[in-house]
Coordinates of C-alpha atoms in Angstrom, one line a residue:
M72 CA 0.0 0.0 0.2
S73 CA 1.3 3.6 -1.0
R74 CA 2.7 5.8 1.8
N75 CA -0.2 8.2 3.0
I76 CA 0.0 11.9 3.0
Y77 CA -2.3 14.5 4.9
L78 CA -5.3 15.4 2.5
E79 CA -4.9 19.1 4.4
D80 CA -3.9 20.6 7.6
I81 CA -7.3 22.6 8.4
S82 CA -8.5 24.2 11.6
L83 CA -10.5 22.4 14.2
E84 CA -13.8 24.3 13.4
E85 CA -13.6 23.3 9.7
A86 CA -12.6 19.8 10.7
I87 CA -15.7 19.4 12.8
D88 CA -17.7 21.4 10.1
R89 CA -16.7 19.0 7.2
W90 CA -17.5 15.8 9.2
Q91 CA -20.8 17.0 10.5
R92 CA -21.8 17.9 7.0
A93 CA -20.8 14.1 5.9
L94 CA -22.7 12.6 8.9
C95 CA -25.7 14.8 8.0
A96 CA -25.9 13.4 4.4
A97 CA -25.6 10.3 5.7
G98 CA -28.5 10.7 8.2
L99 CA -26.1 10.3 11.0
D100 CA -26.4 13.6 12.8
Q101 CA -30.0 12.9 14.4
P102 CA -30.5 11.6 18.0
L103 CA -30.7 7.6 18.0
P104 CA -34.0 6.0 18.2
G105 CA -35.8 5.1 21.6
E106 CA -36.0 1.8 23.5
W107 CA -37.9 0.8 26.5
V108 CA -36.0 0.1 29.6
A109 CA -37.1 -1.1 33.1
L110 CA -36.6 1.7 35.8
P111 CA -33.8 -0.4 37.6
Q112 CA -31.6 -0.3 34.5
A113 CA -32.5 3.3 33.3
L114 CA -30.1 5.2 35.5
G115 CA -28.1 7.6 33.5
R116 CA -30.2 7.0 30.4
V117 CA -31.7 10.0 28.3
T118 CA -35.4 10.0 27.8
A119 CA -36.5 9.8 24.4
E120 CA -40.2 11.3 25.2
P121 CA -41.3 12.9 28.2
V122 CA -42.7 11.1 31.2
W123 CA -46.1 11.9 32.4
A124 CA -47.6 10.9 35.9
L125 CA -49.8 8.0 35.3
T126 CA -51.2 8.2 39.0
S127 CA -51.1 10.7 41.8
A128 CA -48.6 10.5 44.5
P129 CA -49.7 9.9 47.3
H130 CA -52.8 8.4 45.6
Y131 CA -54.7 8.5 49.0
H132 CA -54.9 11.0 51.7
A133 CA -52.0 9.8 54.1
A134 CA -51.0 10.5 57.4
A135 CA -48.1 12.9 57.7
M136 CA -47.6 12.0 61.4
D137 CA -48.1 9.3 64.0
G138 CA -51.2 10.0 66.0
Y139 CA -54.9 9.7 65.9
A140 CA -57.0 10.5 62.8
V141 CA -59.9 12.8 64.0
R142 CA -62.6 15.1 62.8
A143 CA -61.1 18.5 63.1
A144 CA -64.5 20.0 64.1
E145 CA -64.6 17.6 67.0
T146 CA -61.2 18.8 68.4
L147 CA -62.3 22.5 68.7
G148 CA -61.2 24.1 72.1
A149 CA -58.8 21.5 73.1
L150 CA -56.0 22.8 75.2
E151 CA -53.3 21.4 77.6
T152 CA -55.3 22.8 80.3
S153 CA -58.7 21.9 79.0
P154 CA -58.2 18.6 77.0
R155 CA -60.9 17.3 74.6
R156 CA -62.0 13.8 75.3
L157 CA -62.7 11.4 72.3
A158 CA -64.1 7.9 72.0
A159 CA -62.0 5.5 69.9
P160 CA -62.5 4.4 67.2
A161 CA -65.8 6.4 66.8
Q162 CA -64.0 9.6 67.1
A163 CA -60.3 8.7 66.9
I164 CA -58.5 6.1 65.2
Y165 CA -54.7 5.5 65.4
V166 CA -52.5 6.0 62.4
D167 CA -48.9 5.6 61.8
T168 CA -47.1 8.0 59.3
G169 CA -48.1 6.9 55.8
N170 CA -51.4 5.1 56.9
A171 CA -54.5 6.1 54.7
I172 CA -56.7 8.4 56.5
P173 CA -60.0 6.7 57.4
A174 CA -63.1 7.7 55.6
G175 CA -64.8 10.6 57.3
F176 CA -61.9 11.9 59.2
D177 CA -60.0 15.0 57.9
A178 CA -57.1 15.6 60.3
V179 CA -54.4 14.1 62.5
V180 CA -53.6 14.8 66.1
M181 CA -49.9 14.2 66.8
I182 CA -49.2 11.2 68.9
E183 CA -47.4 13.8 71.4
Q184 CA -50.9 15.7 71.7
V185 CA -52.6 12.7 72.9
H186 CA -53.0 11.0 76.2
V187 CA -54.7 7.5 76.2
L188 CA -57.1 7.4 79.3
E189 CA -57.2 4.6 81.7
D190 CA -60.4 3.1 80.1
G191 CA -58.2 2.2 77.2
V192 CA -60.9 3.4 74.9
S193 CA -60.9 7.0 75.2
I194 CA -58.2 9.5 74.4
A195 CA -57.6 13.1 75.6
I196 CA -56.6 15.7 72.9
L197 CA -54.5 18.4 74.3
A198 CA -54.6 20.5 71.0
A199 CA -57.0 21.4 68.3
V200 CA -56.1 20.5 64.9
A201 CA -57.5 22.5 61.7
P202 CA -59.0 20.4 58.7
W203 CA -56.4 18.5 56.8
Q204 CA -53.6 19.2 59.4
H205 CA -50.9 16.5 59.4
V206 CA -52.3 15.0 56.4
R207 CA -50.6 14.5 53.0
P208 CA -53.5 15.0 50.6
M209 CA -53.6 13.1 47.4
G210 CA -51.6 14.6 44.8
E211 CA -49.3 16.7 47.2
D212 CA -46.1 15.3 45.3
M213 CA -47.2 14.5 42.0
V214 CA -50.6 14.8 40.3
T215 CA -52.2 12.5 37.3
G216 CA -51.1 14.2 34.0
E217 CA -48.1 16.3 35.5
L218 CA -45.0 16.5 33.6
V219 CA -42.6 14.7 35.6
L220 CA -39.7 14.4 33.2
P221 CA -39.0 16.1 30.0
A222 CA -37.6 14.7 26.8
N223 CA -33.6 14.8 26.6
H224 CA -33.2 14.4 30.2
R225 CA -30.6 12.4 31.6
L226 CA -32.1 10.1 34.5
R227 CA -30.8 10.4 38.0
P228 CA -31.7 8.4 41.1
Q229 CA -34.4 10.8 42.2
D230 CA -35.8 10.8 38.6
L231 CA -36.3 7.1 38.8
G232 CA -38.0 7.5 42.2
A233 CA -40.5 10.0 40.7
A234 CA -41.4 7.8 37.6
A235 CA -41.9 4.8 39.7
G236 CA -44.0 6.8 42.2
C237 CA -46.3 8.2 39.6
G238 CA -46.9 4.6 38.2
H239 CA -44.3 3.8 35.7
T240 CA -42.2 0.4 35.5
Q241 CA -40.3 1.5 32.4
V242 CA -39.4 4.4 30.6
F243 CA -38.5 5.2 26.8
V244 CA -35.2 6.2 26.3
R245 CA -32.5 6.9 23.7
R246 CA -30.5 3.8 22.5
R247 CA -27.0 4.0 23.7
P248 CA -24.6 4.7 20.9
R249 CA -22.4 1.5 20.2
V250 CA -18.8 2.3 19.7
A251 CA -16.1 -0.2 18.7
I252 CA -12.4 0.8 19.6
Q253 CA -9.9 -1.1 17.3
P254 CA -6.3 -0.7 18.5
T255 CA -3.6 -1.4 15.9
G256 CA 0.3 -1.8 15.9
S257 CA 2.6 -4.7 15.6
E258 CA 4.2 -3.3 18.7
L259 CA 1.3 -3.6 20.9
V260 CA 1.2 -6.1 23.9
L261 CA -1.5 -6.6 26.6
P262 CA -1.2 -5.3 30.1
G263 CA 0.6 -7.9 32.2
S264 CA 2.6 -9.3 29.4
D265 CA 6.4 -9.9 29.7
L266 CA 7.9 -6.8 28.0
K267 CA 10.8 -6.7 25.9
P268 CA 12.3 -3.6 24.1
G269 CA 10.1 -2.1 21.5
D270 CA 7.0 -3.6 23.2
V271 CA 4.0 -0.8 23.8
I272 CA 1.5 -1.9 26.3
E273 CA -1.9 -1.1 24.8
Y274 CA -3.9 0.7 27.1
N275 CA -5.5 3.4 24.8
S276 CA -8.4 1.4 24.3
L277 CA -9.1 1.2 27.8
V278 CA -9.2 4.8 28.3
L279 CA -11.0 5.5 25.0
A280 CA -13.8 3.0 25.9
G281 CA -14.2 4.4 29.4
M282 CA -14.5 7.9 28.1
A283 CA -17.3 6.6 25.7
T284 CA -18.8 4.9 28.4
E285 CA -18.8 7.9 30.7
W286 CA -20.6 9.9 27.8
G287 CA -23.3 7.2 27.6
A288 CA -22.3 4.8 24.9
E289 CA -21.7 1.0 24.9
A290 CA -18.0 0.7 23.9
V291 CA -16.4 -2.5 22.8
R292 CA -12.7 -2.7 22.9
L293 CA -11.5 -5.0 20.2
P294 CA -8.4 -7.1 20.5
P295 CA -5.1 -5.2 19.1
L296 CA -4.1 -6.0 15.7
P297 CA -0.7 -6.1 13.9
D298 CA 0.1 -3.7 11.1
D299 CA -1.6 -5.8 8.4
V300 CA -3.8 -4.2 5.9
A301 CA -6.3 -7.3 5.4
Q302 CA -6.7 -7.9 9.0
I303 CA -7.5 -4.3 10.0
K304 CA -10.0 -3.9 7.1
A305 CA -11.6 -7.0 7.8
S306 CA -11.9 -6.2 11.6
I307 CA -13.4 -2.6 10.6
L308 CA -15.8 -4.0 8.2
A309 CA -17.3 -6.6 10.8
A310 CA -17.5 -3.7 13.4
L311 CA -19.5 -1.4 11.0
A312 CA -22.0 -4.1 10.8
E313 CA -22.8 -4.0 14.6
H314 CA -21.9 -0.5 15.7
D315 CA -22.7 3.3 15.1
L316 CA -18.9 4.5 15.4
V317 CA -15.7 2.6 14.8
V318 CA -12.5 4.3 16.1
V319 CA -9.0 3.0 14.7
N320 CA -6.7 3.9 17.2
A321 CA -2.8 4.3 15.8
G322 CA -2.1 4.0 11.9
S323 CA -3.5 7.6 11.3
A324 CA -0.5 9.4 10.5
A325 CA 1.7 9.0 7.2
G326 CA 4.2 6.3 8.1
S327 CA 4.7 3.3 6.1
H328 CA 2.7 1.2 8.6
D329 CA -0.2 3.8 8.7
F330 CA -3.0 2.3 6.9
T331 CA -6.2 3.7 8.3
A332 CA -6.8 6.7 5.9
D333 CA -6.6 4.3 2.8
I334 CA -8.8 1.7 4.2
F335 CA -11.5 4.3 5.0
R336 CA -11.1 5.4 1.4
E337 CA -11.6 2.0 -0.1
I338 CA -14.7 1.1 2.0
G339 CA -16.1 4.7 2.3
S340 CA -14.9 8.2 2.1
V341 CA -12.6 10.5 4.1
Q342 CA -13.5 14.2 4.9
V343 CA -10.5 15.0 7.2
H344 CA -7.2 13.7 7.4
G345 CA -5.0 16.2 9.6
I346 CA -6.0 19.0 11.9
A347 CA -4.1 22.0 12.9
M348 CA -3.9 21.1 16.6
R349 CA -1.3 19.6 19.1
P350 CA -1.8 17.1 20.5
G351 CA -4.0 15.1 18.1
H352 CA -2.6 16.4 14.6
P353 CA -2.9 13.2 12.5
V354 CA -6.8 12.7 13.1
I355 CA -8.9 10.9 10.2
L356 CA -12.8 11.4 10.1
G357 CA -14.9 9.8 7.6
V358 CA -18.1 7.7 6.6
A359 CA -18.1 4.1 5.7
Q360 CA -20.8 1.6 5.2
G361 CA -23.4 4.4 6.4
K362 CA -21.5 4.6 9.7
A363 CA -19.1 7.0 11.3
V364 CA -15.6 6.2 11.1
A365 CA -12.6 8.0 13.0
G366 CA -8.8 7.3 13.1
I367 CA -7.3 8.5 16.3
P368 CA -3.4 8.9 17.0
G369 CA -1.6 6.6 18.9
Y370 CA 0.1 8.7 21.4
P371 CA -1.9 8.6 24.5
A372 CA -2.2 12.5 25.2
S373 CA -3.1 12.8 21.4
A374 CA -5.8 10.0 21.5
I375 CA -7.3 11.4 24.5
V376 CA -7.4 15.0 23.4
A377 CA -8.6 14.4 20.0
F378 CA -11.2 11.9 21.3
D379 CA -12.6 14.5 23.7
L380 CA -12.9 17.1 21.1
L381 CA -14.1 15.2 18.2
I382 CA -16.1 12.2 19.7
K383 CA -18.0 13.4 22.8
P384 CA -19.9 15.8 20.9
L385 CA -21.2 13.2 18.5
L386 CA -22.0 10.7 21.1
A387 CA -23.9 13.5 23.0
R388 CA -26.0 14.4 19.8
W389 CA -27.0 11.1 19.3
Q390 CA -28.4 11.0 22.5
G391 CA -30.4 14.2 22.1
Q392 CA -27.7 16.1 24.3
L393 CA -25.1 18.8 24.3
P394 CA -21.5 17.7 25.5
P395 CA -21.2 18.4 29.1
Q396 CA -19.2 21.8 29.5
R397 CA -16.5 22.0 31.9
P398 CA -16.2 25.0 34.4
T399 CA -13.4 27.6 33.6
L400 CA -11.6 30.3 35.5
T401 CA -9.3 33.1 34.7
A402 CA -5.6 32.5 35.9
N403 CA -2.3 34.0 35.3
L404 CA 0.5 31.8 33.7
T405 CA 3.5 31.3 35.9
R406 CA 5.8 31.1 32.8
K407 CA 6.4 32.2 29.1
V408 CA 4.6 29.8 26.6
L409 CA 5.9 29.6 23.2
S410 CA 3.6 27.8 20.5
P411 CA 3.8 26.8 17.0
M412 CA 2.1 29.3 15.1
G413 CA -0.1 27.3 12.8
E414 CA -1.7 25.1 15.2
D415 CA -4.2 25.4 18.0
E416 CA -2.5 24.0 21.1
F417 CA -4.3 22.3 24.1
M418 CA -1.8 22.8 26.9
R419 CA -2.3 20.9 30.0
V420 CA -1.6 23.1 33.3
T421 CA -1.8 22.6 37.0
V422 CA -3.6 25.5 38.8
G423 CA -3.4 27.0 42.2
K424 CA -4.8 30.1 44.1
V425 CA -1.9 32.4 45.4
A426 CA -3.1 35.0 47.5
D427 CA -6.3 36.5 45.6
R428 CA -5.6 35.2 42.0
F429 CA -5.3 31.8 40.2
V430 CA -2.1 30.8 38.7
A431 CA -1.5 28.2 36.0
T432 CA 1.8 26.3 35.3
P433 CA 2.5 24.6 32.1
M434 CA 3.1 20.8 32.2
Q435 CA 5.0 18.4 30.0
R436 CA 3.6 18.9 26.3
G437 CA 4.6 15.7 24.7
A438 CA 2.1 13.8 23.0
G439 CA 3.1 10.5 24.7
V440 CA 3.0 11.8 28.1
I441 CA -0.5 10.4 29.7
M442 CA 0.8 11.5 33.2
S443 CA 0.3 15.0 32.0
L444 CA -3.4 14.6 31.7
V445 CA -3.6 12.3 34.9
K446 CA -2.1 15.4 36.9
A447 CA -3.2 18.2 35.0
D448 CA -6.1 20.5 36.7
G449 CA -6.8 22.2 33.5
I450 CA -6.4 22.9 29.7
V451 CA -5.4 26.1 28.3
R452 CA -6.1 26.7 24.5
V453 CA -3.4 28.4 22.8
P454 CA -4.9 29.9 19.4
R455 CA -3.4 29.1 16.2
F456 CA -1.4 31.9 14.5
S457 CA -0.3 33.3 17.9
E458 CA 3.3 32.9 19.3
G459 CA 2.3 31.8 22.7
Y460 CA 1.9 33.8 26.0
P461 CA 4.4 36.0 28.1
P462 CA 4.8 35.2 31.6
G463 CA 1.8 36.6 33.8
A464 CA -0.3 36.6 30.8
E465 CA -4.1 36.1 32.0
V466 CA -5.6 33.1 30.4
T467 CA -8.9 31.0 30.4
V468 CA -8.5 27.5 31.9
E469 CA -10.9 24.8 31.1
L470 CA -11.0 22.7 34.4
L471 CA -10.6 19.1 34.5
R472 CA -11.1 18.6 38.2
Q473 CA -13.9 20.2 40.1
R474 CA -16.2 19.8 37.4
S475 CA -19.8 21.0 37.6
E476 CA -22.8 21.1 35.3
I477 CA -23.2 24.4 33.6
E478 CA -26.9 25.3 33.6
N479 CA -28.8 27.7 31.5
T480 CA -32.3 28.0 33.1
I481 CA -35.0 30.2 32.2
V482 CA -37.1 31.0 35.4
A483 CA -40.5 31.4 35.3
I484 CA -42.3 32.6 38.5
G485 CA -46.0 33.1 38.7
S486 CA -49.4 31.9 37.7
H487 CA -49.6 28.1 37.1
D488 CA -50.8 26.7 33.7
L489 CA -50.4 23.3 32.1
T490 CA -49.1 24.7 29.0
L491 CA -46.1 26.0 30.8
D492 CA -45.1 22.1 31.3
V493 CA -45.7 21.6 27.4
L494 CA -43.4 24.7 26.7
A495 CA -40.7 23.2 28.9
D496 CA -40.9 19.8 27.3
Y497 CA -40.7 21.6 23.7
L498 CA -37.8 23.7 24.6
R499 CA -35.8 20.8 25.9
R500 CA -36.4 18.8 22.6
R501 CA -35.2 21.7 20.5
H502 CA -32.6 23.0 22.8
P503 CA -31.3 20.2 25.2
H504 CA -28.9 22.7 27.0
L505 CA -31.9 25.0 27.9
T506 CA -34.3 24.6 30.8
L507 CA -37.5 26.2 31.9
S508 CA -38.2 26.1 35.5
S509 CA -41.4 27.2 36.8
S510 CA -42.6 28.2 40.3
N511 CA -46.2 28.6 41.1
V512 CA -46.9 31.5 43.3
G513 CA -49.6 33.2 41.6
S514 CA -49.9 36.0 39.2
Y515 CA -49.5 38.8 42.0
G516 CA -46.4 36.7 43.3
G517 CA -44.9 36.3 39.8
L518 CA -45.3 40.2 39.1
L519 CA -43.4 40.9 42.3
A520 CA -40.7 38.5 41.5
L521 CA -40.1 40.1 38.2
A522 CA -39.8 43.5 39.8
R523 CA -37.3 42.2 42.3
G524 CA -35.2 40.7 39.7
E525 CA -35.7 37.1 40.5
A526 CA -37.3 35.8 37.5
H527 CA -37.0 36.1 33.6
L528 CA -40.6 35.9 33.2
A529 CA -44.1 35.8 35.0
G530 CA -47.2 34.0 34.0
S531 CA -50.3 36.2 34.7
H532 CA -53.9 36.3 34.2
L533 CA -55.1 39.2 36.5
L534 CA -58.4 40.8 35.6
D535 CA -58.9 44.6 36.3
E536 CA -62.5 44.6 37.5
A537 CA -62.7 48.1 36.6
T538 CA -61.8 47.7 33.0
G539 CA -62.4 44.0 32.4
E540 CA -58.7 44.1 30.9
Y541 CA -56.4 41.5 31.7
N542 CA -52.9 42.1 33.2
V543 CA -52.1 45.9 31.9
S544 CA -52.9 47.7 35.0
Y545 CA -51.4 45.3 37.4
V546 CA -48.1 45.2 35.4
A547 CA -48.1 49.0 35.4
E548 CA -48.7 49.0 39.3
Q549 CA -46.0 46.5 40.0
L550 CA -43.3 47.6 37.7
P551 CA -43.7 51.3 37.5
G552 CA -41.1 52.9 35.1
V553 CA -39.7 49.6 33.8
P554 CA -39.8 48.9 30.2
V555 CA -42.1 45.7 30.0
V556 CA -43.2 43.4 27.5
L557 CA -46.5 41.8 27.8
L558 CA -46.4 38.6 25.6
G559 CA -49.7 36.9 24.4
F560 CA -49.5 33.3 25.4
V561 CA -52.8 31.5 25.7
Q562 CA -56.5 32.1 26.0
R563 CA -58.2 29.6 28.3
T564 CA -61.6 28.6 29.5
Q565 CA -62.0 28.7 33.4
G566 CA -65.0 26.9 35.1
L567 CA -66.2 24.7 37.9
I568 CA -64.5 21.4 38.1
V569 CA -66.7 18.7 39.7
P570 CA -66.6 15.1 39.9
A571 CA -67.4 12.8 37.0
G572 CA -71.0 12.8 36.7
N573 CA -71.6 15.6 38.9
P574 CA -73.1 13.9 41.5
K575 CA -74.4 17.1 43.5
G576 CA -75.8 18.8 40.4
I577 CA -73.6 21.9 40.8
R578 CA -74.3 24.4 37.9
T579 CA -73.5 27.9 38.7
L580 CA -71.6 29.7 41.4
H581 CA -74.6 29.9 43.6
D582 CA -74.4 26.4 44.2
L583 CA -71.1 26.9 46.2
A584 CA -73.0 28.5 49.0
R585 CA -75.1 25.2 49.4
P586 CA -74.2 23.7 52.9
D587 CA -73.7 20.2 51.2
V588 CA -70.9 21.6 48.7
V589 CA -67.5 21.6 49.7
F590 CA -65.3 24.1 47.7
I591 CA -61.4 24.2 47.5
N592 CA -59.8 27.6 46.3
R593 CA -56.6 28.6 44.7
Q594 CA -54.2 30.9 46.8
R595 CA -54.5 34.5 47.5
G596 CA -53.0 36.4 44.7
A597 CA -53.6 33.9 42.1
G598 CA -55.4 35.1 39.1
T599 CA -58.1 32.2 39.3
R600 CA -58.8 33.6 42.9
V601 CA -59.2 36.9 41.5
L602 CA -61.6 36.0 38.9
L603 CA -63.5 33.8 41.5
D604 CA -63.9 36.7 43.9
Y605 CA -65.0 39.0 41.0
R606 CA -67.7 36.6 39.9
L607 CA -68.6 36.3 43.4
K608 CA -69.1 40.0 43.8
Q609 CA -71.4 40.1 40.6
A610 CA -73.3 37.2 41.9
G611 CA -73.8 38.9 45.6
I612 CA -72.3 35.7 47.2
A613 CA -70.2 36.5 50.3
P614 CA -66.9 34.3 50.6
R615 CA -67.9 33.5 54.1
Q616 CA -71.0 31.5 52.6
I617 CA -68.8 29.1 50.8
Q618 CA -67.5 26.1 52.7
G619 CA -64.0 25.5 51.9
Y620 CA -63.1 29.1 50.5
A621 CA -60.5 29.6 52.8
R622 CA -58.6 26.2 52.1
Q623 CA -56.1 26.7 49.0
E624 CA -53.9 25.0 46.6
F625 CA -51.1 26.4 44.4
T626 CA -51.8 24.8 41.1
H627 CA -54.9 23.8 38.8
L628 CA -54.0 20.2 39.0
A629 CA -53.7 20.3 42.9
V630 CA -57.2 21.6 43.1
A631 CA -58.5 19.2 40.4
A632 CA -57.0 16.4 42.5
A633 CA -58.7 17.5 45.6
V634 CA -62.1 17.0 43.7
K635 CA -60.9 13.8 42.0
S636 CA -60.0 12.4 45.6
G637 CA -63.4 13.6 47.3
A638 CA -61.7 16.1 49.6
A639 CA -64.0 18.5 47.8
D640 CA -66.8 18.6 45.7
C641 CA -66.0 21.5 43.5
T642 CA -63.3 24.0 42.5
L643 CA -62.5 26.9 39.9
G644 CA -59.9 26.1 37.3
I645 CA -59.0 25.2 33.8
L646 CA -60.7 22.7 31.3
A647 CA -57.2 21.1 30.5
A648 CA -57.0 20.2 34.4
A649 CA -60.4 18.7 34.5
R650 CA -59.7 16.8 31.3
A651 CA -56.5 15.5 32.8
L652 CA -58.2 14.0 35.7
E653 CA -61.5 12.8 33.8
L654 CA -63.7 15.3 35.7
D655 CA -66.7 17.1 34.5
F656 CA -66.5 20.8 33.9
I657 CA -68.9 23.8 33.8
P658 CA -67.5 26.8 31.9
L659 CA -67.9 30.1 33.3
A660 CA -65.5 32.6 31.4
E661 CA -62.7 33.1 28.7
E662 CA -59.6 34.8 30.0
R663 CA -56.2 35.7 28.8
Y664 CA -53.0 34.1 30.2
D665 CA -49.9 36.1 29.3
L666 CA -46.3 36.2 29.9
V667 CA -44.6 39.2 31.3
M668 CA -41.0 40.0 31.0
T669 CA -38.7 43.1 30.9
Q670 CA -37.7 44.7 27.8
A671 CA -34.2 43.7 28.4
T672 CA -35.0 40.0 29.2
Y673 CA -36.9 39.9 26.0
E674 CA -34.1 41.0 23.9
S675 CA -31.8 38.8 25.6
T676 CA -29.9 36.0 23.8
L677 CA -31.0 33.5 26.5
L678 CA -34.8 34.1 25.8
Q679 CA -34.4 33.9 21.8
P680 CA -34.7 30.1 21.6
L681 CA -37.9 30.2 24.0
L682 CA -39.5 32.9 22.0
A683 CA -39.0 30.7 18.7
V684 CA -40.6 27.6 20.5
I685 CA -43.5 29.9 21.6
R686 CA -44.1 31.2 18.3
S687 CA -43.9 27.8 16.6
D688 CA -46.7 25.9 15.0
E689 CA -45.7 22.8 16.8
L690 CA -46.2 24.3 20.2
A691 CA -49.6 25.8 19.2
A692 CA -50.8 22.3 18.1
A693 CA -49.6 20.7 21.4
V694 CA -51.4 23.4 23.2
M695 CA -54.6 23.2 21.3
R696 CA -54.6 19.2 21.9
L697 CA -54.9 20.0 25.6
G698 CA -58.4 21.1 25.4
G699 CA -60.0 24.6 26.6
Y700 CA -57.2 26.7 25.0
R701 CA -57.0 29.1 22.1
T702 CA -53.9 30.5 20.8
P703 CA -54.8 33.8 18.6
D704 CA -52.2 35.9 20.2
L705 CA -49.3 33.0 20.9
G706 CA -46.1 35.0 20.8
R707 CA -47.5 38.3 19.9
V708 CA -46.3 41.5 21.9
L709 CA -49.5 42.9 23.3
G710 CA -47.7 45.8 24.9

């Protein structure tokens, strides 16, 4: 076989772009298909679709304390100086933490507040309890229909618990990329061999397979092969039949025994042979037999750096992820660094803090020195076409130690709506590095958080009783003088949520004042609470006439769960929540639910991907599938 030469000496960025375009043309640039995996085997896998709660957690009203289940009304007036006597089991039933609350009982008295009387039947209550005190209501943790985990989310132990807790036994996750590592070189011997001059212990495949496994792949180490073209070609073809990526280690340079590039050309195509970087110069990237192939240099530092820069992004993309970003810091070099002008150099350094500044000390720069990576604290990239750095130069260090996840989170605080979960899922699908985090504190609370600089945006549906307009006057009141964008999101139907079949025949707000109807409310400051109060005032109904008016929850799903569980006969909420829990719904009003943000946030780079998702036809269709929504103003600036 003829002696190889480098095709080109191109920049790292151009090399990645060339390979990416070839992978795209071959259909190899998309996340891998999903597969069902039992929860015990799913740790570290990446969700291929969102996980929604199949059942509420807890799925019953549970005791939150050891003690006695009671009827709260029968404990009124109980004090240490004037205990209230209750008969067991007619008026009090002992429960351990986690036990179901017996039917007809609505609170738990802690065991510390109970004395068992001498008759062995009666107990003395030393303190009164309020309805539902020391009780974990159905759906306190998760509610049926709630988004538990988005797509493209790497599963952690707590995620597995949440999935199991809401009724799942398996999850649909991305198939692991299959990577084969083929070491080559007649000089290679296995670890533990009796060594003679010229022998090289083969450990690169151990390192590279470990890196691939750490990044979520299934890595196979193939036995090392001598410098024989036929054997290497046959092994590559066999590996390509069963793997997504085949990496040949060594044989990528231009020596007389470097065959990798010619083999790749014979069975496929080569897009890159030689990248202007050190270590890692003689890299080969291509496509063969409809699969990705790479030739990685044999020197260990070169192999590790090249594998990290080129293979990690591909494996991440196949799993619907972006490669994890290492933390960086600014440091001053302790000595002068000279670097070849035509190459990007990835220089290993140790880092320390002296007084009030970080300093970085360059280490051995040889491509064959693996200990320079074992001992390194970080990497400094010396740009090509520079001569290096003088002593004391300020540089950016990519840390190899004290690694932490870099998060890009858009914080939403305000009114709850199911469409925010859908938005969070679609954002993660399109932009795996971004997260939409929602906190439900009500519309008023969201505007206050925005005013304090604690959130990027707030969901709001506050009705101005005087004008009939939503949000405008409240935004002006809470954010005076601040340039604000009122972004249209959804219009939704609010109404009364009642059990399936509506057994108590609830039809209008006037029915809430009936003595046999128990209501559950949203929290003070919630737009739904404002709407309720407005409608009650119109109907001439005093809040004190409504049993349960003062009892409140923070989301539409939570109040709907209370109705589903029988803890309440009715609530005011949105149609989508009623549908999610298979409850009946009596429509009362149409309202606007807008997103509020400052002008600066609206124009920020961080928010542009979110705005693009909001304005997409895909999101609009997903929202409409929920029921009870319209989207005429989705993504439109209203003020």
